[in-house]
CSV table of C-alpha atoms in Angstrom, one decimal:
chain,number,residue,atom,x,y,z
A,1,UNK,CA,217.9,30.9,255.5
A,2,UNK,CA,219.1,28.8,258.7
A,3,UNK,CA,223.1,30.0,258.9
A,4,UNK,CA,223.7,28.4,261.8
A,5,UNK,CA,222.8,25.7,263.9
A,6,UNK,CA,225.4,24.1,266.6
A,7,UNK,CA,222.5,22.9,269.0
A,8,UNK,CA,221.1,20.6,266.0
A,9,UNK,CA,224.7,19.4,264.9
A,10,UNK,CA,225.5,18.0,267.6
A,11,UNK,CA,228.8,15.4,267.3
A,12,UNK,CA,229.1,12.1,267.4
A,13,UNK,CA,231.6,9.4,268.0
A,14,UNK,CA,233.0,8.8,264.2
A,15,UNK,CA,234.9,5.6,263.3
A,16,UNK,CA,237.7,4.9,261.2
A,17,UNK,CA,235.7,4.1,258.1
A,18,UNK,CA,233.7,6.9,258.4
A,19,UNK,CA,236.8,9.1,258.7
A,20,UNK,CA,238.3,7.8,255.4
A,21,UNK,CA,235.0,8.0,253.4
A,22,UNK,CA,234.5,11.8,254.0
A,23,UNK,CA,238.5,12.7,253.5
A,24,UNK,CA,238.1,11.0,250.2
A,25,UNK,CA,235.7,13.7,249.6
A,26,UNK,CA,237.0,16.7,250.7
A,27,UNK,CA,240.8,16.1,250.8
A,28,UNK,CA,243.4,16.2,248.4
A,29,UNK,CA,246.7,15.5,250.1
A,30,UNK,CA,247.4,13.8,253.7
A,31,UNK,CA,251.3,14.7,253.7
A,32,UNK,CA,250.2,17.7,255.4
A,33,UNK,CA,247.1,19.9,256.5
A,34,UNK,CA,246.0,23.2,257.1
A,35,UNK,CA,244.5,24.2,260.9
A,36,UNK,CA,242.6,27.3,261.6
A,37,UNK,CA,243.8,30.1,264.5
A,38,UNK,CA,242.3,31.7,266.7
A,39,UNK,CA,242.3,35.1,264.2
A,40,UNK,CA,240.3,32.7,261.1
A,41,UNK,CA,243.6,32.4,259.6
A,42,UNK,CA,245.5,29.0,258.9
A,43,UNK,CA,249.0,27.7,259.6
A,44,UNK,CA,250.1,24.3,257.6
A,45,UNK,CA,251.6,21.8,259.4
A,46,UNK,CA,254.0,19.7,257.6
A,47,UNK,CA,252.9,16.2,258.9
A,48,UNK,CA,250.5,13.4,257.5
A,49,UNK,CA,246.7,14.2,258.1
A,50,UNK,CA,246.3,10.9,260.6
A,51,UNK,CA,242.5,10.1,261.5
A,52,UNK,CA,242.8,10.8,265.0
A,53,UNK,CA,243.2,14.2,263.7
A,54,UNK,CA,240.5,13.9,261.4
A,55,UNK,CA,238.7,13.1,264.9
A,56,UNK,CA,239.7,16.1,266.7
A,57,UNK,CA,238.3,18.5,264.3
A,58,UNK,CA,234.6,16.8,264.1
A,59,UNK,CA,234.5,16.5,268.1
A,60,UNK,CA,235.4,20.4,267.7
A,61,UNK,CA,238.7,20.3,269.5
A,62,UNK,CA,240.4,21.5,266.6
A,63,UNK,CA,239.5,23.2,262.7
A,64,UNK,CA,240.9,21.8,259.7
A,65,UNK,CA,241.1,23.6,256.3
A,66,UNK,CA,241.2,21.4,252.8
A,67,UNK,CA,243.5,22.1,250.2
A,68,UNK,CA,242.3,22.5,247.1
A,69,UNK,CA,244.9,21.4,244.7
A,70,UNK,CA,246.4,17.7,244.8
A,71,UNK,CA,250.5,17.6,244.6
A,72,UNK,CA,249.8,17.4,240.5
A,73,UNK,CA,247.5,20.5,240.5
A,74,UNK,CA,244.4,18.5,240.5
A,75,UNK,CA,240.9,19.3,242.1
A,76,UNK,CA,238.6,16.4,242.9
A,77,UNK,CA,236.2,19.3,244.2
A,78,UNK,CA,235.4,22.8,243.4
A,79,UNK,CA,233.5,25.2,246.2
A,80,UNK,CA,232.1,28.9,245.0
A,81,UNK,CA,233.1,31.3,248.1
A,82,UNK,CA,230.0,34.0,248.6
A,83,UNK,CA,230.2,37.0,251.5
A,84,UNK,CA,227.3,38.4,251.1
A,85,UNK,CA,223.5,37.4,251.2
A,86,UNK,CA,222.3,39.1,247.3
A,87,UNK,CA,225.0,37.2,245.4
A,88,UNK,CA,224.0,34.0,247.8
A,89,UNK,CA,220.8,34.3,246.7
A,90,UNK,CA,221.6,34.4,242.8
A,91,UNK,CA,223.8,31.5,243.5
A,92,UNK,CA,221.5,29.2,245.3
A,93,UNK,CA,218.9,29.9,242.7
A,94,UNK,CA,221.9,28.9,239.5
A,95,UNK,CA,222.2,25.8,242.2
A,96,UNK,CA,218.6,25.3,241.4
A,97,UNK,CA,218.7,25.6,238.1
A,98,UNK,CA,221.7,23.1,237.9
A,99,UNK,CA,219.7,20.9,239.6
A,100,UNK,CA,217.3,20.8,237.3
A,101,UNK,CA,219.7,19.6,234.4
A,102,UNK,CA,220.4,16.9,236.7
A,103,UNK,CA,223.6,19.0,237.9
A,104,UNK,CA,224.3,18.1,242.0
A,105,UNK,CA,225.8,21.1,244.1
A,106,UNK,CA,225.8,21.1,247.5
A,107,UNK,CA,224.7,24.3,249.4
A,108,UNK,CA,227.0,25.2,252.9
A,109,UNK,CA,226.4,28.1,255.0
A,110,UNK,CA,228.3,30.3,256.7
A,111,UNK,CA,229.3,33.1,258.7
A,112,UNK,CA,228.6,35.2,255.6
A,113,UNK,CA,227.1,34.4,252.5
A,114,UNK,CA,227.4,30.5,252.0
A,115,UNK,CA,229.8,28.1,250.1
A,116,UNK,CA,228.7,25.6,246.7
A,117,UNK,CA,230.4,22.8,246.2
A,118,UNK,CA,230.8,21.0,243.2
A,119,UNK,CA,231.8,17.6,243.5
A,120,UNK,CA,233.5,15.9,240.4
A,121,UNK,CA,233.4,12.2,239.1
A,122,UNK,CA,237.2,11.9,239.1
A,123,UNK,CA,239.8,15.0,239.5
A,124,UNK,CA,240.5,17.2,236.8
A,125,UNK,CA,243.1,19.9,236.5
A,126,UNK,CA,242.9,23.1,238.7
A,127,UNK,CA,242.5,25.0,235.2
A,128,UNK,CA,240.2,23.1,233.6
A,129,UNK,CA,238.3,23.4,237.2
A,130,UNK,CA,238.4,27.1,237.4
A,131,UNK,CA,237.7,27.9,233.8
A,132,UNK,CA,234.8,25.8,234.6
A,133,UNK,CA,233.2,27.6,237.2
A,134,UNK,CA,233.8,30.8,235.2
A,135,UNK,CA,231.9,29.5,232.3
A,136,UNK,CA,229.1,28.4,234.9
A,137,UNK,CA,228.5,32.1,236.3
A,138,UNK,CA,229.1,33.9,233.5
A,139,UNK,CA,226.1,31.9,232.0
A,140,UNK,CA,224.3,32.8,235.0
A,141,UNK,CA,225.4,36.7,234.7
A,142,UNK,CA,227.2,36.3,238.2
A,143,UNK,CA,229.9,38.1,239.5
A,144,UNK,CA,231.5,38.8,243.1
A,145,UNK,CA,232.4,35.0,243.6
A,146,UNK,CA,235.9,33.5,245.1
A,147,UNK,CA,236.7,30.5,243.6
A,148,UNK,CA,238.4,27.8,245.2
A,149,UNK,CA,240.9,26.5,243.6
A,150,UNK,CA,242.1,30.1,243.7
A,151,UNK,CA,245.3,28.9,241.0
A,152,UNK,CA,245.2,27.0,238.4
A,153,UNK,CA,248.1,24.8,239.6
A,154,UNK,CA,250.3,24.9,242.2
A,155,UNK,CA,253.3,27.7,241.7
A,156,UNK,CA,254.4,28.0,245.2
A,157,UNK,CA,253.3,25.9,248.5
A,158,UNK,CA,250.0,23.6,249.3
A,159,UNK,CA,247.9,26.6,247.4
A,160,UNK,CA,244.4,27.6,248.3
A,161,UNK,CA,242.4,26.4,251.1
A,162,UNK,CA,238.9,26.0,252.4
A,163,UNK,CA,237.9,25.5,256.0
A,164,UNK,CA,237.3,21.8,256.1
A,165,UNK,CA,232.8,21.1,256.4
A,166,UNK,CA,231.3,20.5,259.7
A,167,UNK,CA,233.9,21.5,262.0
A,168,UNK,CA,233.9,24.9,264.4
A,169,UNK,CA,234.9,28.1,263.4
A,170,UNK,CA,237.3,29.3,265.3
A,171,UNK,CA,236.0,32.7,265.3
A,172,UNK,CA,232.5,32.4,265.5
A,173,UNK,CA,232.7,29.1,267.8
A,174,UNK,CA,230.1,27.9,265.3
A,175,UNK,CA,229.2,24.7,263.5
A,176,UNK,CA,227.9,25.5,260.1
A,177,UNK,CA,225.5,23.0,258.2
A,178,UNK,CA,225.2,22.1,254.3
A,179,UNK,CA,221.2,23.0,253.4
A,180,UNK,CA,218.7,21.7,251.2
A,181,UNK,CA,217.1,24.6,248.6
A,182,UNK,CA,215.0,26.0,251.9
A,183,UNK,CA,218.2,26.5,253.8
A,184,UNK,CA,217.1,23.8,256.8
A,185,UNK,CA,220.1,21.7,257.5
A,186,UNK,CA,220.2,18.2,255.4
A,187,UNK,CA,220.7,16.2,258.6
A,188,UNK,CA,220.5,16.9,262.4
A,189,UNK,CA,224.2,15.2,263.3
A,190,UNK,CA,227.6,16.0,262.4
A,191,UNK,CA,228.2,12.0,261.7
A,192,UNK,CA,224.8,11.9,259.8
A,193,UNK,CA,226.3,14.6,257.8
A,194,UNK,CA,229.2,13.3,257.0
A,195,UNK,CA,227.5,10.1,255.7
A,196,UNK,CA,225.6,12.3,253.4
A,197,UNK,CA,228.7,14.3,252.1
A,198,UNK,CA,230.8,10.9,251.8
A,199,UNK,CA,229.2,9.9,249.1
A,200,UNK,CA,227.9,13.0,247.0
A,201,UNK,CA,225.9,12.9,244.1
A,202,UNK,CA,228.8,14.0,241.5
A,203,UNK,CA,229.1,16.2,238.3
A,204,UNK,CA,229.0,14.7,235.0
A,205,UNK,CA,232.4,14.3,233.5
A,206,UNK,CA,230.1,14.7,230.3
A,207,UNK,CA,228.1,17.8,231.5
A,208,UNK,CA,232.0,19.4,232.3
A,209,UNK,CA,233.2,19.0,229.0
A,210,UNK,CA,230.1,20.3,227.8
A,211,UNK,CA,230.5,23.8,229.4
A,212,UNK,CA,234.4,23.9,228.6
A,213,UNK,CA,233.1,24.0,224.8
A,214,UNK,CA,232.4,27.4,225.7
A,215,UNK,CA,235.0,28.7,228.0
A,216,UNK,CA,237.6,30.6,226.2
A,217,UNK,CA,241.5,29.9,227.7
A,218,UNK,CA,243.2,32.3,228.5
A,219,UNK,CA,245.8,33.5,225.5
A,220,UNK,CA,249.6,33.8,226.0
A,221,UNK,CA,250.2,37.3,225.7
A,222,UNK,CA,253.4,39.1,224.8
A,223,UNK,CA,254.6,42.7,225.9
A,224,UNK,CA,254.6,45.1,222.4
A,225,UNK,CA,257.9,46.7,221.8
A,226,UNK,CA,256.4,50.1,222.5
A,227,UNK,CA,258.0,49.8,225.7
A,228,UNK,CA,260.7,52.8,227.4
A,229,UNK,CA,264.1,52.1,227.3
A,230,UNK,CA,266.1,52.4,230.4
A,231,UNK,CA,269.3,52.9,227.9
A,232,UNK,CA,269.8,52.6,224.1
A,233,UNK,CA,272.2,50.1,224.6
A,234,UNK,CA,271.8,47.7,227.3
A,235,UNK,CA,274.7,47.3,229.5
A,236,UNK,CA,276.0,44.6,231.8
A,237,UNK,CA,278.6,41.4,231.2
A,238,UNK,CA,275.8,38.6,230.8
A,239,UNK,CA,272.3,38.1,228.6
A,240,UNK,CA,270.5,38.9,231.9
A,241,UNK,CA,272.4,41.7,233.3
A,242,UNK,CA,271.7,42.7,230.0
A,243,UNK,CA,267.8,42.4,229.6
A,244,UNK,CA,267.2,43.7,233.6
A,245,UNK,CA,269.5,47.0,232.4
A,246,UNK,CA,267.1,47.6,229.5
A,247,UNK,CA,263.6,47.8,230.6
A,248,UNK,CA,262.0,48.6,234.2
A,249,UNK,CA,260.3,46.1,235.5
A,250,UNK,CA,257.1,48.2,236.5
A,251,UNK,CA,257.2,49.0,232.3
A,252,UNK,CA,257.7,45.5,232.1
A,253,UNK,CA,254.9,44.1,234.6
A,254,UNK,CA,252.0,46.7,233.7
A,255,UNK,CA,251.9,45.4,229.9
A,256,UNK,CA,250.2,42.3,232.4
A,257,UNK,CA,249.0,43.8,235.5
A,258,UNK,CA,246.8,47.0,235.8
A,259,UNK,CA,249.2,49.2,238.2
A,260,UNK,CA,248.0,51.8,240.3
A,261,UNK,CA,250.2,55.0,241.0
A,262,UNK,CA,251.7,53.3,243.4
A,263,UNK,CA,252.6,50.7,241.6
A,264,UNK,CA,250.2,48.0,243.4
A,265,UNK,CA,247.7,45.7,240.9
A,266,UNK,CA,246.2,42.4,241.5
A,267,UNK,CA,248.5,39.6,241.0
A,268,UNK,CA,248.0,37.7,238.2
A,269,UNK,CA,249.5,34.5,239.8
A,270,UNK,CA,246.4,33.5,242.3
A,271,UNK,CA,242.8,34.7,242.3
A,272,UNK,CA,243.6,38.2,243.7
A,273,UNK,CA,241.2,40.6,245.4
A,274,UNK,CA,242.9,42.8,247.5
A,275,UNK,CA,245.9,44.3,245.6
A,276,UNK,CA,248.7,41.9,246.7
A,277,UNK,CA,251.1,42.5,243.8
A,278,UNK,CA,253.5,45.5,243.6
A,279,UNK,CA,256.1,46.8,242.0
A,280,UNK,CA,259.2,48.9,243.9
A,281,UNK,CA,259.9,51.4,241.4
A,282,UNK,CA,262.7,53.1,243.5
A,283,UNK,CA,265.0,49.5,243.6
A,284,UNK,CA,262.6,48.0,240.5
A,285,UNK,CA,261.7,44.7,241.8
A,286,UNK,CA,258.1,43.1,241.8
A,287,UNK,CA,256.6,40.8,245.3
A,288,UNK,CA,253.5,39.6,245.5
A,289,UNK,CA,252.6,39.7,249.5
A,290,UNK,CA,250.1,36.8,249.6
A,291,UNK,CA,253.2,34.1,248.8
A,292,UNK,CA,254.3,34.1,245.4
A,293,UNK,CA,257.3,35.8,245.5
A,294,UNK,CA,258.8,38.3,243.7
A,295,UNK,CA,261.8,39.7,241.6
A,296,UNK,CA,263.5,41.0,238.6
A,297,UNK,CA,261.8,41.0,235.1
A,298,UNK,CA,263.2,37.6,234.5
A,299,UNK,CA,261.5,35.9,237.7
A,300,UNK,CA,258.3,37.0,236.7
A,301,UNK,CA,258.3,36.4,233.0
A,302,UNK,CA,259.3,33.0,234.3
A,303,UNK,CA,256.4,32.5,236.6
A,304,UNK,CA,254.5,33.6,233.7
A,305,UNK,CA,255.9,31.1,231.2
A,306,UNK,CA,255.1,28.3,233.7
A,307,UNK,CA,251.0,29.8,234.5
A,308,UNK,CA,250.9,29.5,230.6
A,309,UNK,CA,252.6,26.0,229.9
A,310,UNK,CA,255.4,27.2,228.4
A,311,UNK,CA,258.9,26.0,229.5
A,312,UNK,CA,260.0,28.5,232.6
A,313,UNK,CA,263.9,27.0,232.8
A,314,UNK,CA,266.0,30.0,233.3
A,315,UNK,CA,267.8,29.3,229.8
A,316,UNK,CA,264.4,29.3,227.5
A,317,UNK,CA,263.1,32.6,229.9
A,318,UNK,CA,266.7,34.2,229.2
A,319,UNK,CA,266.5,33.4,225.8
A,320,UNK,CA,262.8,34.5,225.1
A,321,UNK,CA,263.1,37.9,226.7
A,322,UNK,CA,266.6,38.5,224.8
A,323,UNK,CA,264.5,38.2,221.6
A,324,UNK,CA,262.2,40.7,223.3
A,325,UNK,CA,264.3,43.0,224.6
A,326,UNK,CA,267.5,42.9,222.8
A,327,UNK,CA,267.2,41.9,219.5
């Protein structure tokens, strides 16, 4: 497979039009955008995503990342994240297969692995868009893929991120092209690219629904009451002084999150790989270090109420866990 090719993407003038047609495609909110450092990491800037900008990162002055999730939690795309070149090759041959049921993906290299994007015919909620893709590869027995949207909706921040198609990796110094089932590049231009990509062939709102018959949602779970007791009687002036004085939060946490003896787990709050969640046992608080913040019992079960859709206002969390914990 072709994973790179700068001398045969070579840029082009773009003009306004152009500009607007692709962002429709790719991104989700203009109030502010993503740009990629030196190191392959990203920094947002809080400032409207202007076309000149949009310029700059197709001439290869600059690299732009694309949110995933609109400011309502919405995905009008979803892109499959692969690092290595065996799971690649499973996925570009369910890409295939997809394709066959009259299913459009498009296939991007990259440094590593390669990217699928699934474009949809309107936007649909970051949950509906993840339980999707789950559905998709477990059908297809795969496992070892990112997917982007990494939340389901928006706790914390602008969310998850790709690095925005057809501009330089910062890193590599290197264009990467979208590829037809062969892996050759789809076009020899970035602007003949971006024609091509501003108006993809879409997924079936129809064949969506379809697959969701099939993926399971993911149940509201409750801790069990076979839990340790930091006292027999809960001290402490108010309902929450109250609940944090009767059970550790690690107890708490690990009815949820598979804790190492550390105390460290994958947090359950964004599509975790690496073991950002832990839990401090000494001063019994919980932080997740990839952003979503941390705290007493009562801060997570309320980030938990809210990934579930239940109502996550301090007064229904304090009242929910007092049943728990208390009663």
């Amino acid at each position: 497979m072709t994973k790179e090719a700068p001398d045969r993407l070579r840029s082009s003038e773009f003009d306004p039009q152009q500009i607007e047609a692709f962002a429709r495609t790719f991104v989700s909110r203009r109030d502010c955008y993503p740009i990629q450092k030196a190191d392959g990491s990203y920094r947002s800037v809080a400032n409207p995503l202007l076309p000149q900008i949009m310029s700059a990162h197709f001439a290869g002055l600059i690299t732009l990342g694309a949110y995933a999730l609109d400011r309502r939690s919405h995905a009008r795309w979803l892109c499959l994240d692969v690092d290595d070149d065996e799971t690649w090759s499973r996925v570009t041959a369910m890409a295939s297969s997809l394709g066959s049921e009259g299913v459009a993906t498009y296939r991007e290299s990259s440094r590593r692995g390669g990217h699928l994007w699934f474009f949809f015919e309107y936007s649909i909620s970051g949950e509906k868009a993840r339980r999707f893709a789950r559905e998709v590869l477990r059908r297809h027995e795969i496992g070892g893929v990112e997917i982007y949207p990494k939340q389901d909706r928006l706790l914390t921040g602008p969310g998850s991120l790709m690095r925005l198609p057809l501009g330089v990796h910062r890193v590599t110094g290197q264009r990467y092209p979208f590829v037809d089932s062969e892996g050759e590049p789809i076009a020899t231009t970035v602007r003949d690219h971006a024609e091509i990509l501003s108006s993809p062939k879409r997924v079936p709102i129809a064949f969506v629904e379809q697959v969701m018959k099939d993926a399971p949602r993911a149940e509201f779970v409750r801790p069990s009451k076979s839990f340790e007791a930091l006292s027999t009687a809960p001290v402490g002036n108010t309902p929450s002084e109250r609940i944090k004085n009767r059970i550790s939060v690690r107890d708490f946490v690990s009815h949820y999150v598979d804790l190492d003896a550390a105390g460290r787990g994958l947090c359950p709050f964004h599509d975790d790989h690496v073991y950002s969640f832990g839990v401090n046992i000494k001063h019994n608080f919980w932080h997740c270090f990839a952003g979503c913040g941390g705290g007493s019992v009562i801060d997570f079960w309320m980030r938990w109420r809210r990934l579930n859709n239940q109502d996550d206002s301090f007064i229904a969390t304090i009242q929910d866990l007092a049943k728990m914990l208390l009663d």
